[in-house]
mmCIF file of C-alpha atoms in Angstrom:
data_model
loop_
_atom_site.group_PDB
_atom_site.id
_atom_site.type_symbol
_atom_site.label_atom_id
_atom_site.label_comp_id
_atom_site.label_asym_id
_atom_site.label_seq_id
_atom_site.Cartn_x
_atom_site.Cartn_y
_atom_site.Cartn_z
ATOM 1 C CA MET C 1 -0.139 -0.011 -0.140
ATOM 2 C CA SER C 2 1.453 3.450 -0.893
ATOM 3 C CA GLY C 3 2.119 5.990 1.701
ATOM 4 C CA GLY C 4 -0.679 8.330 0.551
ATOM 5 C CA VAL C 5 -3.144 5.619 0.597
ATOM 6 C CA LYS C 6 -1.977 4.511 4.166
ATOM 7 C CA ALA C 7 -2.137 8.042 5.490
ATOM 8 C CA GLY C 8 -5.634 8.376 4.130
ATOM 9 C CA TRP C 9 -6.723 5.291 5.802
ATOM 10 C CA ILE C 10 -5.357 6.508 9.256
ATOM 11 C CA SER C 11 -7.128 9.974 8.816
ATOM 12 C CA ALA C 12 -10.444 8.152 7.965
ATOM 13 C CA LEU C 13 -9.966 5.777 11.022
ATOM 14 C CA ALA C 14 -9.196 8.759 13.496
ATOM 15 C CA VAL C 15 -12.328 10.755 12.381
ATOM 16 C CA SER C 16 -14.458 7.943 12.706
ATOM 17 C CA GLY C 17 -13.289 7.168 16.210
ATOM 18 C CA LEU C 18 -13.819 10.990 17.176
ATOM 19 C CA MET C 19 -17.389 10.834 15.625
ATOM 20 C CA LEU C 20 -17.997 7.684 17.590
ATOM 21 C CA GLY C 21 -16.799 8.934 20.763
ATOM 22 C CA VAL C 22 -18.881 12.046 20.468
ATOM 23 C CA ALA C 23 -21.812 9.914 19.772
ATOM 24 C CA ASN C 24 -21.211 7.615 22.841
ATOM 25 C CA ALA C 25 -20.823 10.845 25.019
ATOM 26 C CA GLN C 26 -24.210 12.269 23.845
ATOM 27 C CA ALA C 27 -25.912 8.928 24.344
ATOM 28 C CA ALA C 28 -24.635 8.627 27.828
ATOM 29 C CA ASP C 29 -25.892 12.208 28.690
ATOM 30 C CA LEU C 30 -29.313 11.799 29.972
ATOM 31 C CA GLY C 31 -29.805 15.338 30.984
ATOM 32 C CA GLY C 32 -27.830 18.117 32.560
ATOM 33 C CA ASP C 33 -28.991 17.399 36.024
ATOM 34 C CA CYS C 34 -28.193 13.790 36.042
ATOM 35 C CA CYS C 35 -25.166 13.878 38.323
ATOM 36 C CA SER C 36 -27.056 16.504 40.775
ATOM 37 C CA ASP C 37 -30.060 14.138 40.839
ATOM 38 C CA LEU C 38 -27.848 11.233 41.813
ATOM 39 C CA GLU C 39 -26.169 13.192 44.438
ATOM 40 C CA GLU C 40 -29.335 14.307 45.943
ATOM 41 C CA ARG C 41 -30.627 10.682 45.911
ATOM 42 C CA VAL C 42 -27.450 9.436 47.901
ATOM 43 C CA ALA C 43 -27.748 12.263 50.436
ATOM 44 C CA GLU C 44 -31.418 11.051 51.154
ATOM 45 C CA LEU C 45 -30.196 7.625 51.454
ATOM 46 C CA GLU C 46 -27.490 8.656 53.917
ATOM 47 C CA ALA C 47 -30.012 10.577 55.766
ATOM 48 C CA THR C 48 -32.299 7.584 56.479
ATOM 49 C CA THR C 49 -29.292 5.116 57.179
ATOM 50 C CA ALA C 50 -28.178 4.396 60.777
ATOM 51 C CA ARG C 51 -24.716 5.842 61.405
ATOM 52 C CA LYS C 52 -21.979 3.726 62.565
ATOM 53 C CA GLY C 53 -18.781 4.511 64.545
ATOM 54 C CA ASN C 54 -16.546 2.358 62.219
ATOM 55 C CA ARG C 55 -16.730 0.436 59.012
ATOM 56 C CA LYS C 56 -15.499 -2.698 60.615
ATOM 57 C CA VAL C 57 -18.423 -3.580 62.765
ATOM 58 C CA SER C 58 -21.727 -3.962 61.653
ATOM 59 C CA LEU C 59 -24.889 -2.396 63.083
ATOM 60 C CA THR C 60 -28.448 -4.037 62.838
ATOM 61 C CA ILE C 61 -31.460 -2.254 64.468
ATOM 62 C CA SER C 62 -34.524 -4.680 65.039
ATOM 63 C CA GLY C 63 -37.211 -5.048 67.599
ATOM 64 C CA TRP C 64 -41.102 -4.957 67.819
ATOM 65 C CA VAL C 65 -44.111 -3.180 68.983
ATOM 66 C CA ASN C 66 -46.548 -5.317 70.993
ATOM 67 C CA GLU C 67 -49.740 -3.529 71.992
ATOM 68 C CA SER C 68 -53.054 -5.146 73.209
ATOM 69 C CA VAL C 69 -56.653 -4.721 74.522
ATOM 70 C CA THR C 70 -57.469 -6.725 77.416
ATOM 71 C CA PHE C 71 -60.903 -7.151 79.141
ATOM 72 C CA TRP C 72 -60.873 -8.776 82.525
ATOM 73 C CA ASP C 73 -63.308 -10.175 84.950
ATOM 74 C CA ASP C 74 -62.677 -11.172 88.386
ATOM 75 C CA GLY C 75 -66.167 -12.463 89.464
ATOM 76 C CA THR C 76 -67.345 -9.198 90.866
ATOM 77 C CA GLU C 77 -65.600 -6.347 88.873
ATOM 78 C CA SER C 78 -64.719 -6.029 85.372
ATOM 79 C CA ASN C 79 -62.990 -3.669 83.065
ATOM 80 C CA VAL C 80 -60.920 -2.941 79.707
ATOM 81 C CA TYR C 81 -57.406 -1.798 79.713
ATOM 82 C CA VAL C 82 -55.056 -0.924 76.726
ATOM 83 C CA GLY C 83 -51.476 -1.272 76.673
ATOM 84 C CA THR C 84 -47.984 -2.870 76.122
ATOM 85 C CA ASN C 85 -48.192 -6.673 76.216
ATOM 86 C CA SER C 86 -45.701 -7.742 79.010
ATOM 87 C CA LEU C 87 -45.493 -11.202 78.007
ATOM 88 C CA GLU C 88 -43.188 -9.863 75.341
ATOM 89 C CA GLN C 89 -43.070 -6.303 75.661
ATOM 90 C CA SER C 90 -42.187 -3.572 73.145
ATOM 91 C CA ARG C 91 -38.261 -3.339 72.426
ATOM 92 C CA PHE C 92 -35.645 -2.396 70.197
ATOM 93 C CA LYS C 93 -32.193 -3.965 69.764
ATOM 94 C CA PHE C 94 -28.867 -2.864 68.465
ATOM 95 C CA ALA C 95 -26.632 -5.840 67.286
ATOM 96 C CA GLY C 96 -23.304 -6.024 65.566
ATOM 97 C CA LYS C 97 -20.584 -8.194 64.525
ATOM 98 C CA ALA C 98 -16.918 -8.242 62.929
ATOM 99 C CA LYS C 99 -15.230 -10.813 61.128
ATOM 100 C CA ILE C 100 -11.793 -11.697 62.680
ATOM 101 C CA ASN C 101 -10.981 -14.476 60.465
ATOM 102 C CA LYS C 102 -12.558 -17.290 58.599
ATOM 103 C CA ASP C 103 -13.518 -19.047 61.918
ATOM 104 C CA PHE C 104 -13.875 -16.297 64.524
ATOM 105 C CA GLU C 105 -16.354 -13.273 64.817
ATOM 106 C CA ALA C 106 -16.728 -10.738 67.626
ATOM 107 C CA GLY C 107 -19.955 -8.966 68.457
ATOM 108 C CA TYR C 108 -22.300 -7.166 70.934
ATOM 109 C CA THR C 109 -26.046 -6.829 71.646
ATOM 110 C CA LEU C 110 -27.872 -3.926 73.326
ATOM 111 C CA GLU C 111 -31.380 -4.385 73.797
ATOM 112 C CA VAL C 112 -33.894 -2.115 75.441
ATOM 113 C CA GLY C 113 -37.484 -2.945 76.726
ATOM 114 C CA VAL C 114 -40.364 -0.249 76.015
ATOM 115 C CA ASN C 115 -43.059 -0.034 78.744
ATOM 116 C CA GLY C 116 -45.858 2.259 77.389
ATOM 117 C CA HIS C 117 -48.380 1.053 79.807
ATOM 118 C CA ALA C 118 -47.240 -2.266 81.229
ATOM 119 C CA SER C 119 -50.009 -5.181 81.403
ATOM 120 C CA ASN C 120 -48.142 -7.042 84.147
ATOM 121 C CA LYS C 121 -48.542 -4.065 86.544
ATOM 122 C CA TRP C 122 -52.292 -3.656 85.907
ATOM 123 C CA ASN C 123 -54.827 -4.473 89.036
ATOM 124 C CA GLN C 124 -58.373 -3.669 89.999
ATOM 125 C CA THR C 125 -57.449 -0.575 91.762
ATOM 126 C CA ALA C 126 -54.587 1.011 89.772
ATOM 127 C CA PRO C 127 -54.299 0.244 86.154
ATOM 128 C CA SER C 128 -51.448 2.829 85.829
ATOM 129 C CA SER C 129 -48.145 2.508 87.680
ATOM 130 C CA SER C 130 -44.639 3.967 88.062
ATOM 131 C CA SER C 131 -43.575 1.286 85.115
ATOM 132 C CA ASP C 132 -45.457 3.263 82.643
ATOM 133 C CA ASN C 133 -43.517 5.174 79.876
ATOM 134 C CA VAL C 134 -40.109 3.992 80.996
ATOM 135 C CA LEU C 135 -37.173 2.212 79.257
ATOM 136 C CA THR C 136 -35.613 -1.249 80.642
ATOM 137 C CA LEU C 137 -32.233 -2.315 79.835
ATOM 138 C CA ARG C 138 -32.745 -6.197 78.905
ATOM 139 C CA LYS C 139 -29.215 -7.097 77.445
ATOM 140 C CA SER C 140 -25.752 -5.592 77.357
ATOM 141 C CA ASN C 141 -23.103 -7.781 76.217
ATOM 142 C CA TRP C 142 -20.220 -8.716 74.053
ATOM 143 C CA TYR C 143 -19.392 -12.089 72.466
ATOM 144 C CA ILE C 144 -16.686 -14.077 70.414
ATOM 145 C CA LYS C 145 -17.940 -16.667 68.402
ATOM 146 C CA SER C 146 -16.014 -19.614 66.553
ATOM 147 C CA LYS C 147 -17.684 -22.021 64.096
ATOM 148 C CA THR C 148 -15.279 -24.741 65.579
ATOM 149 C CA TYR C 149 -15.292 -23.953 69.350
ATOM 150 C CA GLY C 150 -18.548 -22.287 70.019
ATOM 151 C CA LYS C 151 -19.477 -18.868 71.587
ATOM 152 C CA VAL C 152 -18.460 -17.264 74.618
ATOM 153 C CA THR C 153 -20.772 -14.107 75.914
ATOM 154 C CA VAL C 154 -20.006 -11.811 78.643
ATOM 155 C CA GLY C 155 -22.573 -9.123 80.176
ATOM 156 C CA LEU C 156 -26.148 -8.926 80.770
ATOM 157 C CA ASP C 157 -27.818 -11.720 78.897
ATOM 158 C CA GLY C 158 -30.211 -14.693 79.282
ATOM 159 C CA THR C 159 -28.647 -17.471 81.381
ATOM 160 C CA SER C 160 -28.447 -21.022 79.947
ATOM 161 C CA THR C 161 -32.117 -21.807 81.511
ATOM 162 C CA TYR C 162 -33.451 -18.416 80.566
ATOM 163 C CA HIS C 163 -36.803 -18.940 78.706
ATOM 164 C CA LEU C 164 -36.029 -22.842 78.875
ATOM 165 C CA LEU C 165 -39.779 -23.752 78.717
ATOM 166 C CA ASP C 166 -40.841 -20.895 76.699
ATOM 167 C CA ASP C 167 -38.205 -21.398 73.660
ATOM 168 C CA ALA C 168 -39.150 -24.893 73.400
ATOM 169 C CA ASP C 169 -42.494 -23.562 71.695
ATOM 170 C CA GLY C 170 -42.046 -24.412 68.110
ATOM 171 C CA ALA C 171 -45.337 -22.868 67.013
ATOM 172 C CA ASN C 172 -46.231 -19.166 66.239
ATOM 173 C CA THR C 173 -47.657 -18.873 69.742
ATOM 174 C CA ARG C 174 -44.045 -18.366 71.206
ATOM 175 C CA ASN C 175 -44.667 -14.711 71.560
ATOM 176 C CA VAL C 176 -48.447 -14.781 72.423
ATOM 177 C CA SER C 177 -49.159 -17.843 74.814
ATOM 178 C CA ASP C 178 -45.869 -19.545 75.815
ATOM 179 C CA ALA C 179 -45.078 -21.359 79.080
ATOM 180 C CA GLU C 180 -45.149 -18.023 81.137
ATOM 181 C CA ALA C 181 -48.331 -16.711 79.770
ATOM 182 C CA SER C 182 -50.751 -17.630 82.424
ATOM 183 C CA ALA C 183 -48.589 -16.263 85.171
ATOM 184 C CA VAL C 184 -47.857 -12.913 83.187
ATOM 185 C CA TYR C 185 -51.196 -12.116 82.038
ATOM 186 C CA GLN C 186 -52.542 -12.376 85.513
ATOM 187 C CA GLY C 187 -49.934 -9.777 86.393
ATOM 188 C CA ALA C 188 -50.377 -7.677 89.476
ATOM 189 C CA PHE C 189 -54.150 -8.210 89.766
ATOM 190 C CA LEU C 190 -55.477 -8.998 93.175
ATOM 191 C CA ILE C 191 -56.962 -12.214 94.267
ATOM 192 C CA ARG C 192 -60.690 -12.211 95.108
ATOM 193 C CA SER C 193 -62.184 -14.964 97.447
ATOM 194 C CA ASN C 194 -65.877 -15.339 98.028
ATOM 195 C CA GLY C 195 -66.517 -11.908 96.514
ATOM 196 C CA ALA C 196 -63.906 -10.098 98.837
ATOM 197 C CA LEU C 197 -60.816 -8.564 97.312
ATOM 198 C CA THR C 198 -57.752 -9.667 99.223
ATOM 199 C CA SER C 199 -54.224 -8.022 99.563
ATOM 200 C CA LEU C 200 -52.587 -10.842 97.749
ATOM 201 C CA LYS C 201 -51.523 -10.815 94.337
ATOM 202 C CA TRP C 202 -51.715 -13.677 91.800
ATOM 203 C CA SER C 203 -47.783 -13.418 91.859
ATOM 204 C CA ASP C 204 -47.949 -13.997 95.554
ATOM 205 C CA VAL C 205 -49.640 -17.266 95.410
ATOM 206 C CA GLU C 206 -47.793 -18.522 92.242
ATOM 207 C CA ARG C 207 -44.089 -19.485 92.706
ATOM 208 C CA GLY C 208 -41.058 -19.542 90.368
ATOM 209 C CA PHE C 209 -38.700 -16.652 90.512
ATOM 210 C CA ASN C 210 -38.976 -15.917 86.638
ATOM 211 C CA ASN C 211 -42.355 -14.585 86.097
ATOM 212 C CA GLY C 212 -44.294 -17.102 88.310
ATOM 213 C CA THR C 213 -42.944 -20.227 86.187
ATOM 214 C CA PRO C 214 -40.865 -22.900 87.977
ATOM 215 C CA GLY C 215 -38.111 -24.581 85.887
ATOM 216 C CA GLN C 216 -36.304 -21.501 84.022
ATOM 217 C CA SER C 217 -34.162 -18.622 84.759
ATOM 218 C CA GLY C 218 -34.097 -15.053 83.445
ATOM 219 C CA ARG C 219 -31.601 -12.517 82.373
ATOM 220 C CA ARG C 220 -28.456 -11.932 84.717
ATOM 221 C CA ASN C 221 -24.886 -10.634 84.467
ATOM 222 C CA VAL C 222 -23.161 -13.827 83.444
ATOM 223 C CA VAL C 223 -20.370 -15.413 81.471
ATOM 224 C CA LYS C 224 -21.927 -17.917 79.179
ATOM 225 C CA TYR C 225 -20.594 -20.695 76.757
ATOM 226 C CA ASP C 226 -22.456 -22.003 73.925
ATOM 227 C CA THR C 227 -21.328 -24.970 71.975
ATOM 228 C CA PRO C 228 -21.672 -25.481 68.040
ATOM 229 C CA GLU C 229 -24.235 -27.451 66.667
ATOM 230 C CA PHE C 230 -23.756 -31.076 66.436
ATOM 231 C CA GLY C 231 -26.154 -33.444 65.117
ATOM 232 C CA GLY C 232 -28.936 -31.187 65.901
ATOM 233 C CA PHE C 233 -27.733 -30.740 69.658
ATOM 234 C CA THR C 234 -26.415 -27.588 71.259
ATOM 235 C CA ALA C 235 -25.343 -27.108 74.857
ATOM 236 C CA SER C 236 -24.986 -24.168 77.036
ATOM 237 C CA VAL C 237 -23.516 -23.445 80.576
ATOM 238 C CA SER C 238 -23.458 -19.944 82.405
ATOM 239 C CA TRP C 239 -22.080 -18.697 85.651
ATOM 240 C CA GLY C 240 -23.242 -15.303 87.251
ATOM 241 C CA GLU C 241 -22.756 -13.379 90.285
ATOM 242 C CA ASP C 242 -23.032 -14.333 93.013
ATOM 243 C CA ASP C 243 -22.644 -17.999 92.536
ATOM 244 C CA MET C 244 -25.473 -18.819 90.304
ATOM 245 C CA TRP C 245 -24.989 -21.392 87.640
ATOM 246 C CA ASP C 246 -27.054 -23.374 85.117
ATOM 247 C CA SER C 247 -26.903 -25.261 81.958
ATOM 248 C CA ALA C 248 -29.117 -26.525 79.209
ATOM 249 C CA LEU C 249 -29.339 -28.962 76.160
ATOM 250 C CA THR C 250 -31.236 -28.158 73.131
ATOM 251 C CA TYR C 251 -32.212 -30.432 70.215
ATOM 252 C CA LYS C 252 -33.721 -29.220 66.928
ATOM 253 C CA GLY C 253 -34.409 -31.656 63.988
ATOM 254 C CA GLU C 254 -36.627 -33.410 61.615
ATOM 255 C CA PHE C 255 -37.476 -37.129 61.146
ATOM 256 C CA HIS C 256 -39.646 -38.540 58.645
ATOM 257 C CA GLU C 257 -42.632 -35.789 58.488
ATOM 258 C CA PHE C 258 -42.211 -34.547 62.041
ATOM 259 C CA LYS C 259 -40.361 -31.484 63.314
ATOM 260 C CA LEU C 260 -38.984 -31.602 66.840
ATOM 261 C CA LEU C 261 -37.688 -28.880 69.194
ATOM 262 C CA GLY C 262 -36.699 -30.014 72.848
ATOM 263 C CA LYS C 263 -34.939 -28.336 75.778
ATOM 264 C CA ILE C 264 -33.870 -29.526 79.041
ATOM 265 C CA GLY C 265 -31.847 -27.709 81.767
ATOM 266 C CA TYR C 266 -30.861 -27.291 85.407
ATOM 267 C CA GLY C 267 -29.693 -24.489 87.609
ATOM 268 C CA GLU C 268 -28.764 -23.509 91.208
ATOM 269 C CA SER C 269 -28.285 -20.163 92.914
ATOM 270 C CA THR C 270 -26.924 -19.359 96.701
ATOM 271 C CA ASP C 271 -27.660 -15.683 96.097
ATOM 272 C CA PRO C 272 -31.406 -14.882 96.860
ATOM 273 C CA THR C 273 -30.949 -11.196 95.683
ATOM 274 C CA ALA C 274 -29.478 -12.168 92.124
ATOM 275 C CA THR C 275 -32.058 -15.084 91.753
ATOM 276 C CA GLY C 276 -35.007 -13.668 93.199
ATOM 277 C CA CYS C 277 -35.981 -16.816 94.904
ATOM 278 C CA GLY C 278 -36.023 -15.582 98.507
ATOM 279 C CA THR C 279 -34.249 -13.590 101.246
ATOM 280 C CA ALA C 280 -32.590 -16.073 103.502
ATOM 281 C CA THR C 281 -29.093 -15.291 104.920
ATOM 282 C CA GLU C 282 -28.193 -19.016 104.302
ATOM 283 C CA PHE C 283 -29.790 -19.856 100.922
ATOM 284 C CA LYS C 284 -30.007 -22.275 98.089
ATOM 285 C CA CYS C 285 -32.498 -22.481 95.295
ATOM 286 C CA THR C 286 -32.428 -25.193 92.522
ATOM 287 C CA TRP C 287 -34.421 -25.613 89.485
ATOM 288 C CA TRP C 288 -34.829 -27.743 86.450
ATOM 289 C CA GLY C 289 -37.150 -27.899 83.449
ATOM 290 C CA ALA C 290 -38.118 -29.828 80.205
ATOM 291 C CA ALA C 291 -40.201 -29.029 77.235
ATOM 292 C CA GLY C 292 -40.563 -29.513 73.504
ATOM 293 C CA THR C 293 -42.865 -29.320 70.521
ATOM 294 C CA LEU C 294 -43.645 -32.072 68.011
ATOM 295 C CA MET C 295 -45.368 -30.956 64.733
ATOM 296 C CA HIS C 296 -46.325 -33.099 61.892
ATOM 297 C CA ALA C 297 -45.309 -30.999 58.992
ATOM 298 C CA PRO C 298 -47.790 -31.991 56.225
ATOM 299 C CA THR C 299 -51.037 -31.254 58.295
ATOM 300 C CA GLY C 300 -49.698 -28.673 60.904
ATOM 301 C CA LEU C 301 -50.799 -30.464 63.759
ATOM 302 C CA TYR C 302 -48.530 -30.135 66.899
ATOM 303 C CA VAL C 303 -48.412 -30.585 70.450
ATOM 304 C CA TYR C 304 -46.075 -28.348 72.827
ATOM 305 C CA GLY C 305 -45.755 -29.032 76.458
ATOM 306 C CA GLY C 306 -43.334 -29.134 79.328
ATOM 307 C CA TYR C 307 -42.618 -29.477 83.171
ATOM 308 C CA GLY C 308 -40.748 -27.112 85.615
ATOM 309 C CA GLU C 309 -39.693 -27.571 89.149
ATOM 310 C CA GLN C 310 -38.231 -25.151 91.680
ATOM 311 C CA LYS C 311 -37.188 -25.886 95.385
ATOM 312 C CA VAL C 312 -35.825 -23.418 97.776
ATOM 313 C CA GLU C 313 -34.212 -25.376 100.744
ATOM 314 C CA THR C 314 -33.973 -22.617 103.028
ATOM 315 C CA ILE C 315 -37.732 -22.146 103.468
ATOM 316 C CA THR C 316 -38.950 -22.410 107.087
ATOM 317 C CA ALA C 317 -38.945 -25.949 108.426
ATOM 318 C CA GLY C 318 -42.398 -27.712 107.870
ATOM 319 C CA LEU C 319 -43.393 -25.425 105.015
ATOM 320 C CA ASP C 320 -43.706 -26.986 101.366
ATOM 321 C CA ASP C 321 -40.377 -25.747 99.540
ATOM 322 C CA THR C 322 -40.947 -27.232 96.325
ATOM 323 C CA SER C 323 -42.903 -25.631 93.255
ATOM 324 C CA THR C 324 -44.085 -27.375 90.007
ATOM 325 C CA THR C 325 -45.940 -26.575 86.977
ATOM 326 C CA TRP C 326 -46.882 -28.617 83.951
ATOM 327 C CA PHE C 327 -48.657 -27.589 80.658
ATOM 328 C CA VAL C 328 -49.608 -28.727 77.470
ATOM 329 C CA GLN C 329 -50.765 -26.886 74.290
ATOM 330 C CA PRO C 330 -52.262 -28.717 71.422
ATOM 331 C CA GLY C 331 -53.046 -26.859 68.149
ATOM 332 C CA ILE C 332 -52.738 -26.723 64.333
ATOM 333 C CA GLU C 333 -50.749 -24.198 62.347
ATOM 334 C CA ARG C 334 -51.068 -24.045 58.341
ATOM 335 C CA LYS C 335 -51.088 -21.580 55.784
ATOM 336 C CA TRP C 336 -54.649 -21.659 54.514
ATOM 337 C CA HIS C 337 -54.482 -18.332 52.692
ATOM 338 C CA GLU C 338 -51.816 -15.855 51.147
ATOM 339 C CA LEU C 339 -51.603 -13.670 54.348
ATOM 340 C CA GLY C 340 -49.702 -16.123 56.201
ATOM 341 C CA LYS C 341 -49.995 -18.841 58.578
ATOM 342 C CA THR C 342 -52.907 -19.476 60.960
ATOM 343 C CA THR C 343 -52.407 -21.051 64.282
ATOM 344 C CA VAL C 344 -55.409 -22.246 66.353
ATOM 345 C CA PHE C 345 -54.525 -23.517 69.820
ATOM 346 C CA GLY C 346 -55.864 -24.718 73.166
ATOM 347 C CA GLU C 347 -53.984 -24.694 76.382
ATOM 348 C CA TYR C 348 -53.691 -26.034 79.924
ATOM 349 C CA ARG C 349 -51.560 -25.545 82.797
ATOM 350 C CA LYS C 350 -51.533 -26.920 86.446
ATOM 351 C CA ASP C 351 -49.417 -25.313 89.279
ATOM 352 C CA GLU C 352 -48.781 -26.785 92.712
ATOM 353 C CA ALA C 353 -47.099 -23.823 94.405
ATOM 354 C CA GLY C 354 -45.052 -24.154 97.301
ATOM 355 C CA ALA C 355 -45.016 -21.748 100.383
ATOM 356 C CA ASN C 356 -44.517 -18.007 100.130
ATOM 357 C CA PRO C 357 -43.236 -17.252 103.780
ATOM 358 C CA GLY C 358 -45.363 -14.572 105.357
ATOM 359 C CA LYS C 359 -47.841 -14.928 102.709
ATOM 360 C CA THR C 360 -49.032 -18.351 101.917
ATOM 361 C CA LEU C 361 -48.390 -22.041 102.725
ATOM 362 C CA GLY C 362 -49.033 -23.304 99.334
ATOM 363 C CA ALA C 363 -51.580 -23.094 96.295
ATOM 364 C CA ASP C 364 -53.240 -25.288 93.921
ATOM 365 C CA LEU C 365 -53.983 -23.427 90.554
ATOM 366 C CA THR C 366 -55.495 -24.233 87.269
ATOM 367 C CA PHE C 367 -55.311 -22.343 84.140
ATOM 368 C CA TRP C 368 -56.636 -22.853 80.532
ATOM 369 C CA SER C 369 -56.847 -20.950 77.419
ATOM 370 C CA ALA C 370 -57.958 -21.070 73.731
ATOM 371 C CA GLY C 371 -56.873 -18.548 70.913
ATOM 372 C CA LEU C 372 -55.846 -17.741 67.347
ATOM 373 C CA VAL C 373 -52.859 -16.159 65.917
ATOM 374 C CA GLN C 374 -52.789 -14.885 62.309
ATOM 375 C CA ASN C 375 -49.380 -13.927 60.989
ATOM 376 C CA ILE C 376 -49.221 -11.335 57.976
ATOM 377 C CA GLU C 377 -45.907 -12.156 56.188
ATOM 378 C CA ALA C 378 -45.905 -9.065 53.952
ATOM 379 C CA ALA C 379 -45.959 -6.951 57.281
ATOM 380 C CA SER C 380 -43.834 -9.053 59.758
ATOM 381 C CA MET C 381 -46.977 -8.886 61.751
ATOM 382 C CA ASP C 382 -48.934 -11.270 64.253
ATOM 383 C CA LEU C 383 -52.637 -10.517 65.087
ATOM 384 C CA TYR C 384 -53.758 -12.541 68.006
ATOM 385 C CA VAL C 385 -56.911 -12.916 70.059
ATOM 386 C CA MET C 386 -57.532 -15.293 73.015
ATOM 387 C CA TYR C 387 -59.552 -16.312 76.020
ATOM 388 C CA ARG C 388 -57.905 -17.224 79.384
ATOM 389 C CA HIS C 389 -59.395 -18.716 82.611
ATOM 390 C CA ALA C 390 -57.851 -18.991 85.916
ATOM 391 C CA GLU C 391 -58.964 -20.788 89.198
ATOM 392 C CA GLY C 392 -57.885 -22.503 92.254
ATOM 393 C CA ASP C 393 -57.181 -22.201 95.980
ATOM 394 C CA TYR C 394 -54.462 -21.238 98.392
ATOM 395 C CA THR C 395 -53.736 -21.847 102.086
ATOM 396 C CA THR C 396 -52.699 -19.379 104.825
ATOM 397 C CA GLY C 397 -52.415 -19.811 108.724
ATOM 398 C CA SER C 398 -49.849 -22.082 110.260
ATOM 399 C CA VAL C 399 -48.727 -25.933 109.447
ATOM 400 C CA ALA C 400 -50.706 -26.846 112.636
ATOM 401 C CA VAL C 401 -53.751 -24.850 111.851
ATOM 402 C CA PRO C 402 -53.975 -24.099 107.983
ATOM 403 C CA VAL C 403 -56.828 -22.037 106.483
ATOM 404 C CA ASN C 404 -57.933 -22.741 102.927
ATOM 405 C CA HIS C 405 -59.339 -20.043 100.711
ATOM 406 C CA THR C 406 -61.142 -20.642 97.349
ATOM 407 C CA ILE C 407 -60.068 -18.132 94.615
ATOM 408 C CA ASP C 408 -62.937 -16.822 92.363
ATOM 409 C CA ASP C 409 -62.547 -17.491 88.612
ATOM 410 C CA PHE C 410 -60.833 -14.849 86.753
ATOM 411 C CA ASP C 411 -61.325 -14.482 83.076
ATOM 412 C CA MET C 412 -59.606 -12.457 80.435
ATOM 413 C CA VAL C 413 -59.946 -11.931 76.626
ATOM 414 C CA ILE C 414 -56.921 -10.542 75.153
ATOM 415 C CA ALA C 415 -56.726 -9.358 71.405
ATOM 416 C CA GLY C 416 -53.615 -7.337 70.006
ATOM 417 C CA SER C 417 -50.795 -7.472 67.587
ATOM 418 C CA ARG C 418 -46.981 -7.649 67.440
ATOM 419 C CA ILE C 419 -45.199 -6.014 64.464
ATOM 420 C CA GLN C 420 -41.609 -6.520 64.013
ATOM 421 C CA PHE C 421 -38.993 -4.176 62.393
#
């Protein structure tokens, strides 16, 4: 090819490339304000995003709001109250984690309870209390977790037997009607006997240092270790001040067409203040519990039940130092429509409460209920309604001269919703 022809081709290619570049630039220019619009949108996103102190540790904000309307009738008086459902109170949680390497991570939890109008403080004479419109620190802890070796947590957290019976509820009644429901929903209501209002609360005749339910513990300042999952099993052990310890074993798995969730645990405490079992100088409280849920996956039929026991070994000689509870909740949980799963359930609980020195020698209590929970998947929301009934008797006086009292029936209808965020 001659030099003149070659130069002509080069010039033509250069012109074509220039024209193509101009065309591409014009095609990419969607408007003179594209960049400013984008910057404005980024600014809006930043304004609605939670800030973090650093880029190494994640931050997740979650929680729920749980408010309800409660009708109650103690056999003589009745009323309707509206407020925060204390079984699973409204709350918000800050949680974060940072990856250390392929096996280890570190993290934290800060959880705060929100009491608008706490239902577990209501009674016949004073529906409002000093617990209204307050925040409560529920959890404050850090952890180091290994896929191989397990997880160590330090700080305010649930002990190993925290919600032992409750967390064995594998149906969507866990946050509406779990093992503690019967005791919590009675709250601070005063007992009425033969039409007369007594000075005793339901929580005075029920025993169990965690929400009147023997067999499980609560949130404490602890050091806790949780094992990795192995064959569906996980184990946990915790120690807390001053000299409280407990341990638990959990199984979760499936076989054939059944889903199984089971928990068992045991604990001891020699500190009446930290545990809440009593106020004796020389003191020992022990507790244990076991519970589980068996659900038939194709039909949604299930049964949830358990047993809990608590013993305070320093109760005055001659008094009953052991309190027990057992309960069973049969039901069905299926997705009959597009909204989400519907859970229909019944429930029965029986308490043989031990002595509460200075108040009662013991009590025999029966609770039963029935209800419905409707999940709305699109809104992360549960609507619930239930009827609850309580009856029984308690004993006062002395071991030599006991006096038995019949408790007037107590009925409730509770309707509300829990929405998560």
